[in-house]
Short mmCIF file of C-alpha atoms in Angstrom, two decimals:
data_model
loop_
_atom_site.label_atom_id
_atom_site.label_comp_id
_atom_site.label_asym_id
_atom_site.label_seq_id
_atom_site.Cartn_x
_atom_site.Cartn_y
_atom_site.Cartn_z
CA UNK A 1 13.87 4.80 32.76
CA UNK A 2 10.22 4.77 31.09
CA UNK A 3 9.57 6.63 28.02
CA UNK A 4 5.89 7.55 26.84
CA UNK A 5 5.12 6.28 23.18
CA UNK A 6 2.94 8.59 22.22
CA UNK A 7 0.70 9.10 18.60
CA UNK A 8 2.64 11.53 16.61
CA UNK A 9 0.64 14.35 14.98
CA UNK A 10 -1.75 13.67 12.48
CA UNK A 11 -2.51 15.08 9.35
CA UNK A 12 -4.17 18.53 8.87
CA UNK A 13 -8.28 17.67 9.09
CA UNK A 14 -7.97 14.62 10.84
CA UNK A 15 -8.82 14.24 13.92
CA UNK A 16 -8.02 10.69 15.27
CA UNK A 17 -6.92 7.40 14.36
CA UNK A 18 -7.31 3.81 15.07
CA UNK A 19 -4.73 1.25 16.03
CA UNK A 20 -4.14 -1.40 13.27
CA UNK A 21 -1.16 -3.46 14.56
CA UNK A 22 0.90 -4.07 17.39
CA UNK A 23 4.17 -4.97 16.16
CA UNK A 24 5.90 -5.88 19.62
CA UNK A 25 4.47 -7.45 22.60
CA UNK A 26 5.23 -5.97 26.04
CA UNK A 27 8.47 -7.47 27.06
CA UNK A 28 10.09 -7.84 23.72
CA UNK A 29 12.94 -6.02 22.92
CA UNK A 30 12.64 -2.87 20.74
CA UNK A 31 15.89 -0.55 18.31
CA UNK A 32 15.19 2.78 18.25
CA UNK A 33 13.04 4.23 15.27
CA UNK A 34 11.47 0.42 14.86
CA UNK A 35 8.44 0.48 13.80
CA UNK A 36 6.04 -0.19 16.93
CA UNK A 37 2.81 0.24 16.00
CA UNK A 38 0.26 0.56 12.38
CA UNK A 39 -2.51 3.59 13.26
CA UNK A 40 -5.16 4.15 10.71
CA UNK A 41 -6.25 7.07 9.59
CA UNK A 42 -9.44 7.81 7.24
CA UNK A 43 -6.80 8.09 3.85
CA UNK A 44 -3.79 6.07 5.16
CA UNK A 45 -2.02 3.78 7.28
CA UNK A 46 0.49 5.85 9.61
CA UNK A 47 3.93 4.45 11.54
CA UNK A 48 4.29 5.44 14.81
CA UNK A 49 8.30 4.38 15.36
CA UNK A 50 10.03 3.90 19.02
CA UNK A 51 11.08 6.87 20.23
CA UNK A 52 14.10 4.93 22.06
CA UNK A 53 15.89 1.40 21.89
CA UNK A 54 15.21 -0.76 24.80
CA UNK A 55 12.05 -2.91 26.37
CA UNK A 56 8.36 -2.56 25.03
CA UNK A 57 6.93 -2.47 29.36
CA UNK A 58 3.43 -1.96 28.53
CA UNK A 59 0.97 -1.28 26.01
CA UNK A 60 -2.26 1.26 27.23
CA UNK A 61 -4.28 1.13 23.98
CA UNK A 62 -5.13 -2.01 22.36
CA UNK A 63 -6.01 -2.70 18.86
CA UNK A 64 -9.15 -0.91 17.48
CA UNK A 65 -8.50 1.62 20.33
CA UNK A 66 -9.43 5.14 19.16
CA UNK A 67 -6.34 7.55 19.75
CA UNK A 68 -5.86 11.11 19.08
CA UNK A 69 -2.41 13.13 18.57
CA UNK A 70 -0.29 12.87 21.57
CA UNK A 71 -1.91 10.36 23.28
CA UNK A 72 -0.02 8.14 25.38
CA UNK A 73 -0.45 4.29 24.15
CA UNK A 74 2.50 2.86 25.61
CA UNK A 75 6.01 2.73 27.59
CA UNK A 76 9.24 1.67 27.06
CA UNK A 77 11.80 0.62 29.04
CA UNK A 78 14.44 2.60 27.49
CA UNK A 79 18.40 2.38 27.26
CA UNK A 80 21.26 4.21 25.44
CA UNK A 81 21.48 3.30 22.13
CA UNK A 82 24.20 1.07 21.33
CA UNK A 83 24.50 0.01 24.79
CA UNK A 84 24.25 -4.11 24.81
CA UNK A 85 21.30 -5.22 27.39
CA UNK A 86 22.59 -6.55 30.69
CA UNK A 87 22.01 -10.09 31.62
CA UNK A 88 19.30 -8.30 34.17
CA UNK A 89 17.91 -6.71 31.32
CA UNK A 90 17.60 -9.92 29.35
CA UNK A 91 15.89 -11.63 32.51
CA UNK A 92 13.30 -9.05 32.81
CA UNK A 93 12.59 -9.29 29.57
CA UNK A 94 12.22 -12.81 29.92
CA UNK A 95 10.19 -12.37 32.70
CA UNK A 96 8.42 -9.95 31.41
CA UNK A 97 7.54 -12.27 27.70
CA UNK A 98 4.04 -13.73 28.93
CA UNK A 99 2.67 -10.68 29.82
CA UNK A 100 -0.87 -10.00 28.81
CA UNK A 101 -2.45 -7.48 26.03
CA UNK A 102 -5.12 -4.94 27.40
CA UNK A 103 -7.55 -7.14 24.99
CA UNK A 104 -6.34 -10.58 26.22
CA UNK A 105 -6.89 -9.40 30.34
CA UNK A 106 -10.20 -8.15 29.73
CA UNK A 107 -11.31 -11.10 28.45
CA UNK A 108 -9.69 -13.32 30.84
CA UNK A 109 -11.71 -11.08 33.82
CA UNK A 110 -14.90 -11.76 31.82
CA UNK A 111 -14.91 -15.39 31.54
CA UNK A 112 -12.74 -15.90 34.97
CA UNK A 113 -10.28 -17.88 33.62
CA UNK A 114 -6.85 -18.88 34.51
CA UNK A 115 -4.13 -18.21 31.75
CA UNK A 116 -1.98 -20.94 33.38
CA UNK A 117 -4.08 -23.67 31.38
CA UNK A 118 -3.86 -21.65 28.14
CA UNK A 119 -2.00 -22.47 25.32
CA UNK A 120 -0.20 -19.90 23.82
CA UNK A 121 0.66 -19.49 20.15
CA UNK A 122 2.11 -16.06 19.85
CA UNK A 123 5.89 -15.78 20.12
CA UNK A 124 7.95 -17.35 23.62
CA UNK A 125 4.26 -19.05 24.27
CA UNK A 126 2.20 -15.87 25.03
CA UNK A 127 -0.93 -15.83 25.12
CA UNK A 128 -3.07 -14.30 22.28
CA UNK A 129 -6.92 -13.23 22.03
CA UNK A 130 -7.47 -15.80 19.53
CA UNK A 131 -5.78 -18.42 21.83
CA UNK A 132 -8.73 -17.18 24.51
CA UNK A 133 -11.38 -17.05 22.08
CA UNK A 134 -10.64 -20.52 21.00
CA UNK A 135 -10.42 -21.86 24.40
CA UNK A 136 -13.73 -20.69 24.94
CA UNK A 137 -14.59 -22.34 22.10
CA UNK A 138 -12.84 -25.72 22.53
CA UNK A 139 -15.19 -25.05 26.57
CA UNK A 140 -18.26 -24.73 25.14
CA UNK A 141 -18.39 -27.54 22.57
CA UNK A 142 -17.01 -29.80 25.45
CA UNK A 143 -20.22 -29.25 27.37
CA UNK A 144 -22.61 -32.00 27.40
CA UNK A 145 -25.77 -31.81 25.68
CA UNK A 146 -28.88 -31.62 27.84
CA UNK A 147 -30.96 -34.86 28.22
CA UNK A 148 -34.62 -35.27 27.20
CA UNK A 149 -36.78 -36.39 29.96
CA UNK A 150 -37.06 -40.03 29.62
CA UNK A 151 -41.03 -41.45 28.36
CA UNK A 152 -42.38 -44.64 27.92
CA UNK A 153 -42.66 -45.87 24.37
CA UNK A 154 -44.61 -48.37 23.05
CA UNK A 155 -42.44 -50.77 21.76
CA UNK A 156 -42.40 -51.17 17.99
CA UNK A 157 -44.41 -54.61 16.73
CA UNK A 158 -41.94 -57.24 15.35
CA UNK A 159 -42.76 -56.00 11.33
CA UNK A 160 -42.43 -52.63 12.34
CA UNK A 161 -39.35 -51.67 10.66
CA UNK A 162 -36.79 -49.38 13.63
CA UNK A 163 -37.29 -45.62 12.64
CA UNK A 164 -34.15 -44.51 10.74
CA UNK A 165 -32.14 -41.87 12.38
CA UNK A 166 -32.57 -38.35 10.83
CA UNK A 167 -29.65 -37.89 8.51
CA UNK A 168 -26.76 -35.00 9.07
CA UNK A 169 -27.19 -32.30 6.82
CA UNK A 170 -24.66 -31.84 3.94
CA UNK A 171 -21.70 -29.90 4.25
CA UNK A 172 -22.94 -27.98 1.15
CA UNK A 173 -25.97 -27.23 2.94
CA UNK A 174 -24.34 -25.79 6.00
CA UNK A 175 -24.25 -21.52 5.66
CA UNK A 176 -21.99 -19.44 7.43
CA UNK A 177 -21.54 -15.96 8.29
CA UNK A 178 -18.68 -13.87 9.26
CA UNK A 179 -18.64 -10.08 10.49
CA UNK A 180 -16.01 -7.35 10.56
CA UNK A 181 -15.91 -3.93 11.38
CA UNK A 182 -15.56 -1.81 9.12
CA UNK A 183 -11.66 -0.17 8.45
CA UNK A 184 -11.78 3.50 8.89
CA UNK A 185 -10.98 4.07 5.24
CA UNK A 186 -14.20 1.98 4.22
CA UNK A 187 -15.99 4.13 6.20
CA UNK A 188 -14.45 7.30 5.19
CA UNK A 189 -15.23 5.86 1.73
CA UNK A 190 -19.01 5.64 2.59
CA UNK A 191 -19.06 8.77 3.95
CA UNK A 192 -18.04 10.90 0.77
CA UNK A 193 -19.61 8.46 -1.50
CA UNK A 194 -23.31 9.56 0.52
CA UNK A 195 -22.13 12.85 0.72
CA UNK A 196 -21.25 13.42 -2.63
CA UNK A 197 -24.54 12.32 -3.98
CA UNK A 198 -26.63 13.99 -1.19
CA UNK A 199 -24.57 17.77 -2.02
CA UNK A 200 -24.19 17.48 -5.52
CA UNK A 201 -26.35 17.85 -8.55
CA UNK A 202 -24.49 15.17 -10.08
CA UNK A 203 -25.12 14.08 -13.97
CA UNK A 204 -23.23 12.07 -15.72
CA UNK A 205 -23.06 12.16 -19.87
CA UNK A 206 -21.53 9.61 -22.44
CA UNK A 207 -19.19 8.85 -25.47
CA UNK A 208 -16.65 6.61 -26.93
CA UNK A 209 -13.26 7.04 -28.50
CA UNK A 210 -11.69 4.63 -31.18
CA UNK A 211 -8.34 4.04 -29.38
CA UNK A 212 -6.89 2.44 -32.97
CA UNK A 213 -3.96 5.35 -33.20
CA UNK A 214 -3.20 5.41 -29.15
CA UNK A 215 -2.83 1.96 -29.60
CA UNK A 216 -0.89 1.92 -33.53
CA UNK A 217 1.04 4.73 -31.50
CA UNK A 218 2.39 2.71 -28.20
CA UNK A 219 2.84 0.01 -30.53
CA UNK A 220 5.34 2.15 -32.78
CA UNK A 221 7.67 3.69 -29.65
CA UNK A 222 6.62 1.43 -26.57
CA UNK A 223 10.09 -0.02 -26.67
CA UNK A 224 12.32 2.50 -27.51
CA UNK A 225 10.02 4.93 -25.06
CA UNK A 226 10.85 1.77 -22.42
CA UNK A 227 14.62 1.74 -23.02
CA UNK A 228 14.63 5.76 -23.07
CA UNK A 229 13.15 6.32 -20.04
CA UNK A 230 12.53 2.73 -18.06
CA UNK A 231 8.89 2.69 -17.65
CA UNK A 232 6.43 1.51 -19.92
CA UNK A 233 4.30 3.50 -22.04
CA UNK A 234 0.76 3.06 -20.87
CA UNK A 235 -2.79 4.71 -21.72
CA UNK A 236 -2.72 7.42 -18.73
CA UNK A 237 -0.35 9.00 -19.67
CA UNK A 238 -2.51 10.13 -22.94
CA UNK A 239 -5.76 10.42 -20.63
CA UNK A 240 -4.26 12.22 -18.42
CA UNK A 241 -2.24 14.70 -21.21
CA UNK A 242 -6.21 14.91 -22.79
CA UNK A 243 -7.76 15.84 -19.58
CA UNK A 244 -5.30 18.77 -19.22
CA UNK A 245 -5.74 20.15 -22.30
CA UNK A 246 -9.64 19.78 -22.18
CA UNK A 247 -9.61 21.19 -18.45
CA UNK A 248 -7.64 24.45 -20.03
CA UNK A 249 -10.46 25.08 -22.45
CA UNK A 250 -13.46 24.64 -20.28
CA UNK A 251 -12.04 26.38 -16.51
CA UNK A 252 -15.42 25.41 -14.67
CA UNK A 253 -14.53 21.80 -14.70
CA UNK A 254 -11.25 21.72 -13.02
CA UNK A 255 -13.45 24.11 -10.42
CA UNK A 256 -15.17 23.81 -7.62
CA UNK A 257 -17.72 25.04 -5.46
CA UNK A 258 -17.21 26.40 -1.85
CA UNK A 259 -19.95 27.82 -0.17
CA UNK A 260 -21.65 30.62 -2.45
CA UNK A 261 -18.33 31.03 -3.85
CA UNK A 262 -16.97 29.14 -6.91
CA UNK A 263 -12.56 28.17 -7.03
CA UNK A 264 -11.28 28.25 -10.37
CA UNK A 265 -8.08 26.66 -9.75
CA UNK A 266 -4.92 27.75 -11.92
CA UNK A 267 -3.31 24.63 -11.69
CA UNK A 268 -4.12 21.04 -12.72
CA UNK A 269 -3.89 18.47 -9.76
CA UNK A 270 -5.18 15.53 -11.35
CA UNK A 271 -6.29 12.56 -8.90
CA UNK A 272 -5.50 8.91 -10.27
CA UNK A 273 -8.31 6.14 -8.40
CA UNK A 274 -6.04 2.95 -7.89
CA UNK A 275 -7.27 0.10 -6.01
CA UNK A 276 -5.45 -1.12 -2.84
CA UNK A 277 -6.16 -4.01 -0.20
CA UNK A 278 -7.50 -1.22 1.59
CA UNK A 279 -10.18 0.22 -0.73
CA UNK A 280 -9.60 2.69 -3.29
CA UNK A 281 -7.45 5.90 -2.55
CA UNK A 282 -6.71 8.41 -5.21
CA UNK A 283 -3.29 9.91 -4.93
CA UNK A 284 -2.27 13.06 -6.99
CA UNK A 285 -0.67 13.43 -9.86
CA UNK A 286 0.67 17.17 -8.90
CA UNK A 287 0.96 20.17 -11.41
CA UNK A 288 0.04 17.28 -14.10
CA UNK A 289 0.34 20.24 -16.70
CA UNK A 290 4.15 20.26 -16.44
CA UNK A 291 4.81 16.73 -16.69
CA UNK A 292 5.59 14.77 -19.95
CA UNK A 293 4.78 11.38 -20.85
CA UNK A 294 7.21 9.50 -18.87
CA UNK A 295 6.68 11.60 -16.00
CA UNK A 296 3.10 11.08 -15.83
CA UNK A 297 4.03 6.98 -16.07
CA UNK A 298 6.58 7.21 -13.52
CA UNK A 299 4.73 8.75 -10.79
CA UNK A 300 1.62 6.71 -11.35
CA UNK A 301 3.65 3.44 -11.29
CA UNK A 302 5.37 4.74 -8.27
CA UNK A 303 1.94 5.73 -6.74
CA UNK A 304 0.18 2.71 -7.50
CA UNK A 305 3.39 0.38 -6.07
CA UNK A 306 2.83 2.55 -2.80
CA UNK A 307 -0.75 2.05 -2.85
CA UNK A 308 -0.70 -1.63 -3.06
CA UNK A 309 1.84 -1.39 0.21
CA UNK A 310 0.01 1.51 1.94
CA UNK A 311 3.24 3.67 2.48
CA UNK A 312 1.00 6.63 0.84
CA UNK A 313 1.87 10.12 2.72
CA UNK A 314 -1.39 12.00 3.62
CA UNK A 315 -0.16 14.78 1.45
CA UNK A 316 -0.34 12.75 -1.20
CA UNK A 317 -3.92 12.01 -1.05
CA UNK A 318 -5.29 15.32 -0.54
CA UNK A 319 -6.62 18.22 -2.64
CA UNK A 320 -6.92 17.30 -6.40
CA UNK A 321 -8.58 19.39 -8.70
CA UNK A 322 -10.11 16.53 -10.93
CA UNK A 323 -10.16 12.48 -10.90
CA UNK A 324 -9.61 9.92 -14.03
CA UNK A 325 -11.11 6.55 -12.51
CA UNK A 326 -9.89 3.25 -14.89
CA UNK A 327 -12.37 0.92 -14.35
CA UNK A 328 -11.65 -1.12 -17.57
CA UNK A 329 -8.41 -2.75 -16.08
CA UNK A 330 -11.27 -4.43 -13.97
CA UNK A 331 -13.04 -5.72 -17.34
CA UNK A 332 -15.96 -2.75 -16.61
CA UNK A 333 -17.83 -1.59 -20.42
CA UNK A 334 -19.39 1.22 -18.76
CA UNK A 335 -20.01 3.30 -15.76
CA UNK A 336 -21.36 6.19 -14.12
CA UNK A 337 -18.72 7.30 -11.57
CA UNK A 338 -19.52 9.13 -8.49
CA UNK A 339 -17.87 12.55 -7.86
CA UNK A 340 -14.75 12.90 -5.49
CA UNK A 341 -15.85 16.09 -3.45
CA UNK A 342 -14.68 19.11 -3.46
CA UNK A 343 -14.21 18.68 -7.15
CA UNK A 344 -16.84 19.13 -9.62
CA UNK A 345 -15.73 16.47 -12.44
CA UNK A 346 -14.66 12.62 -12.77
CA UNK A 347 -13.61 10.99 -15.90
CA UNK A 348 -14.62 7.15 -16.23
CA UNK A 349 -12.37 5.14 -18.58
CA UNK A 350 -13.49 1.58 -19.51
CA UNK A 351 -12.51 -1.87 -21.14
CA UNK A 352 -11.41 -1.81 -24.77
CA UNK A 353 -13.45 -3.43 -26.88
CA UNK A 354 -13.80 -4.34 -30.70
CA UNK A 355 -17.09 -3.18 -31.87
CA UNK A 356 -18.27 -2.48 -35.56
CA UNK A 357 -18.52 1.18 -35.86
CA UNK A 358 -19.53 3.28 -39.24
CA UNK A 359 -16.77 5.31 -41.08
CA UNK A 360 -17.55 7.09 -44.27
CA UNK A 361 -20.46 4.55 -44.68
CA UNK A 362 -18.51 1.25 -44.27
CA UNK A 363 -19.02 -0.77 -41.30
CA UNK A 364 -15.84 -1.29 -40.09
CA UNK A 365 -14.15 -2.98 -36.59
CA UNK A 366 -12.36 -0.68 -34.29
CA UNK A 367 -11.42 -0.42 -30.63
CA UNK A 368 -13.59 1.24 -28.50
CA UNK A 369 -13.59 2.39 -25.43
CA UNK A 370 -16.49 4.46 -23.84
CA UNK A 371 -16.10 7.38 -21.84
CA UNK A 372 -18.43 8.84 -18.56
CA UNK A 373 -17.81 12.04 -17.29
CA UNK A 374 -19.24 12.45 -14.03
CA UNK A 375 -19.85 16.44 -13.19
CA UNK A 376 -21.62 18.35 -10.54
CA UNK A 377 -24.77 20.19 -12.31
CA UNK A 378 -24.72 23.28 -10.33
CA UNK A 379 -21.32 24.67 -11.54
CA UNK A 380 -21.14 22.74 -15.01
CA UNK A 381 -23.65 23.59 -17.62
CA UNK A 382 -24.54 20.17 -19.76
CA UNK A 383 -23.05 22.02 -23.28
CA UNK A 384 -19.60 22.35 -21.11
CA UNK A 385 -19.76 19.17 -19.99
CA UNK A 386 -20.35 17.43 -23.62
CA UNK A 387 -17.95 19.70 -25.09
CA UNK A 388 -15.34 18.63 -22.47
CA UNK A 389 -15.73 14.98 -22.92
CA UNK A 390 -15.55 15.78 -26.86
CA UNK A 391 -12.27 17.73 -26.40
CA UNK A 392 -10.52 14.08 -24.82
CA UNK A 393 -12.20 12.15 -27.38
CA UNK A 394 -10.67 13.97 -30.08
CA UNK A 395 -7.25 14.77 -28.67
CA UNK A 396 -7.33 10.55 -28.08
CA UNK A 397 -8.30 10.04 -32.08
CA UNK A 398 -5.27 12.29 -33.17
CA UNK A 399 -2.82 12.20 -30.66
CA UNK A 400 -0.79 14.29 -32.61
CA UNK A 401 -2.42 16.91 -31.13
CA UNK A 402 -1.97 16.51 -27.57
CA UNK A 403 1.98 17.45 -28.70
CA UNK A 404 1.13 20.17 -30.50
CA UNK A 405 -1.39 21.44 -28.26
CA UNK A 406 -4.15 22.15 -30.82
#
């Protein structure tokens, strides 16, 4: 009996996805709740697992197809879990091993070629599209070079010396170009990168924080915070404590703007950019008001971790009521970063760096760090805005305070 693999249903707002990775091949054997197939969404990478145990028969949409929710991409010969294949079963299988992708057949019609002469290099021999392309590949270069009409030379006097052949080009001279299309996350990304610049009247102002007692601080508890609660104590945690507190004092920047209407939002959702081998995603930190220190390091470590293996859940990337972008664990000094619509406010950090600063007219070297706060000009008068980035400065320079909540 054939069952339908079909694209579960996607995330609120999303409307389709693209497929990633084929995990089986038709003809290979498949358990029940195996992971199939890798769709792509515009935030994250999706599973779609087998709805049965038994035979992967076919496969309808290829890799890079566009699918929507529901949509049949497959079937599978399907049996009773638990029951052991039949030696029938393990011949069609068998049989079925060299069977052809959607991607592999279509190019095989193009060039008219015969798969018989081949060479397969995906698993049991079959026959990949990189196999085809290469075969094409190996064709062409086997081709002979076209011939010059032949014309009569004058042949060269005795102290003529031969002309010397033209010499190869260096390796190092050789360029080469290679194109990709673009994931559907990169192009999500482009997309709210233009639109937040085209909808937004986005300014961004400056300042820097001496991060001596953060750092004296960590230094004092890291360990015993690491023993207590088995997760190191890093900077966010305090950035993301500051932001709170600053947010609380000045409403309009954990806001935002929808339609002719402005949200002030009650609660304080703040969005953490991380960097993944996908692009940047920034998952949220969720009612970041009630968490304490170890909380807030927990769930970012266990964010990040996902990040870096894209098992992110949609839910986890969406909504946010303000974003804290780290661009100093990159080694940036300063930046102006771009706003993560809806929301009307992003908080650069940067790279820590000694600098000689003036304190009660003695030059002296501290740690600084300088701060950008992005915010969207329409909703957020400039006074606000300074006075907000001055509230995490100076909650950072006595982080006493950030406990005590003065």
């Amino acid at each position: 009996m054939s069952t339908e693999i079909k694209i579960p249903p996607l995330p609120e707002s999303v409307a389709d996805a693209t497929i990633v990775t084929w995990h089986k091949q038709p003809g290979e054997r498949v358990e029940q709740d195996e992971n199939l197939v890798d769709i792509e969404t515009d935030k994250v990478v999706l599973e779609v697992p087998a709805p049965a145990a038994g035979v992967l028969k076919q496969i309808d949409q290829d890799e890079g197809a566009t699918v929507t929710a529901g949509q049949v991409i497959g079937l599978l010969e399907a049996r009773e879990t638990g029951k052991p294949a039949d030696a029938g079963e393990e011949k069609t299988a068998a049989r079925a091993a060299p069977a052809l992708s959607p991607a592999v057949r279509k190019l095989l019609h193009e060039h008219e070629l015969d798969p018989a002469k081949i060479d397969g290099s995906g698993k049991d021999g079959r026959i990949l599209k990189e196999d085809v392309l290469a075969h094409l590949e190996a064709r062409q270069q086997e081709k002979p070079a076209p011939q010059p009409a032949a014309r009569q030379e004058t042949p060269p006097a005795a102290d003529t010396p031969a002309a010397k052949p033209a010499a190869a080009p260096a390796a190092s001279d050789e360029r080469t170009e290679k194109r990709v299309p673009m994931t559907r996350l990169r192009k999500r990304i482009a997309e709210r990168l233009i639109e937040a610049q085209q909808t937004a009247a986005m300014l961004t102002t400056f300042n820097e924080v001496n991060m001596a007692p953060v750092m004296a601080l960590r230094k004092t508890h890291r360990d015993r915070f690491e023993k207590a609660h088995g997760v190191r104590l890093g900077f966010m945690s305090f950035f993301v404590k500051a932001c709170v507190e600053a947010l609380r004092r000045f409403p309009e920047v954990n806001a935002s703007i929808d339609g002719d209407d402005i949200v002030y939002h009650g609660f304080f959702d703040i969005g953490v950019a991380v960097s993944s081998p996908r692009g940047l995603v920034v998952p949220i930190l969720r009612a970041a008001d009630q968490l304490g220190f170890a909380d807030i390091e927990k769930r970012i470590a266990d964010l990040g971790q996902r990040a870096q293996d894209g098992k992110l859940d949609m839910d986890e990337l969406t909504g946010g009521t303000f974003t804290i972008s780290n661009g100093g664990v990159f080694g940036s000094l300063l930046s102006t970063p771009i706003l993560n619509p809806p929301q009307s406010g992003i908080l650069g950090m940067h790279k820590i760096e000694e600098r000689p600063v003036v304190e009660n007219g003695e030059i002296v070297i501290r740690p600084m760090m300088y701060l950008a706060l992005s915010y969207d000009h329409r909703l957020i008068d400039g006074s606000s805005a300074v006075r907000f980035l001055v509230t995490v400065k100076d909650m950072l320079e006595d982080p006493a305070r950030l406990l005590l909540e003065v």
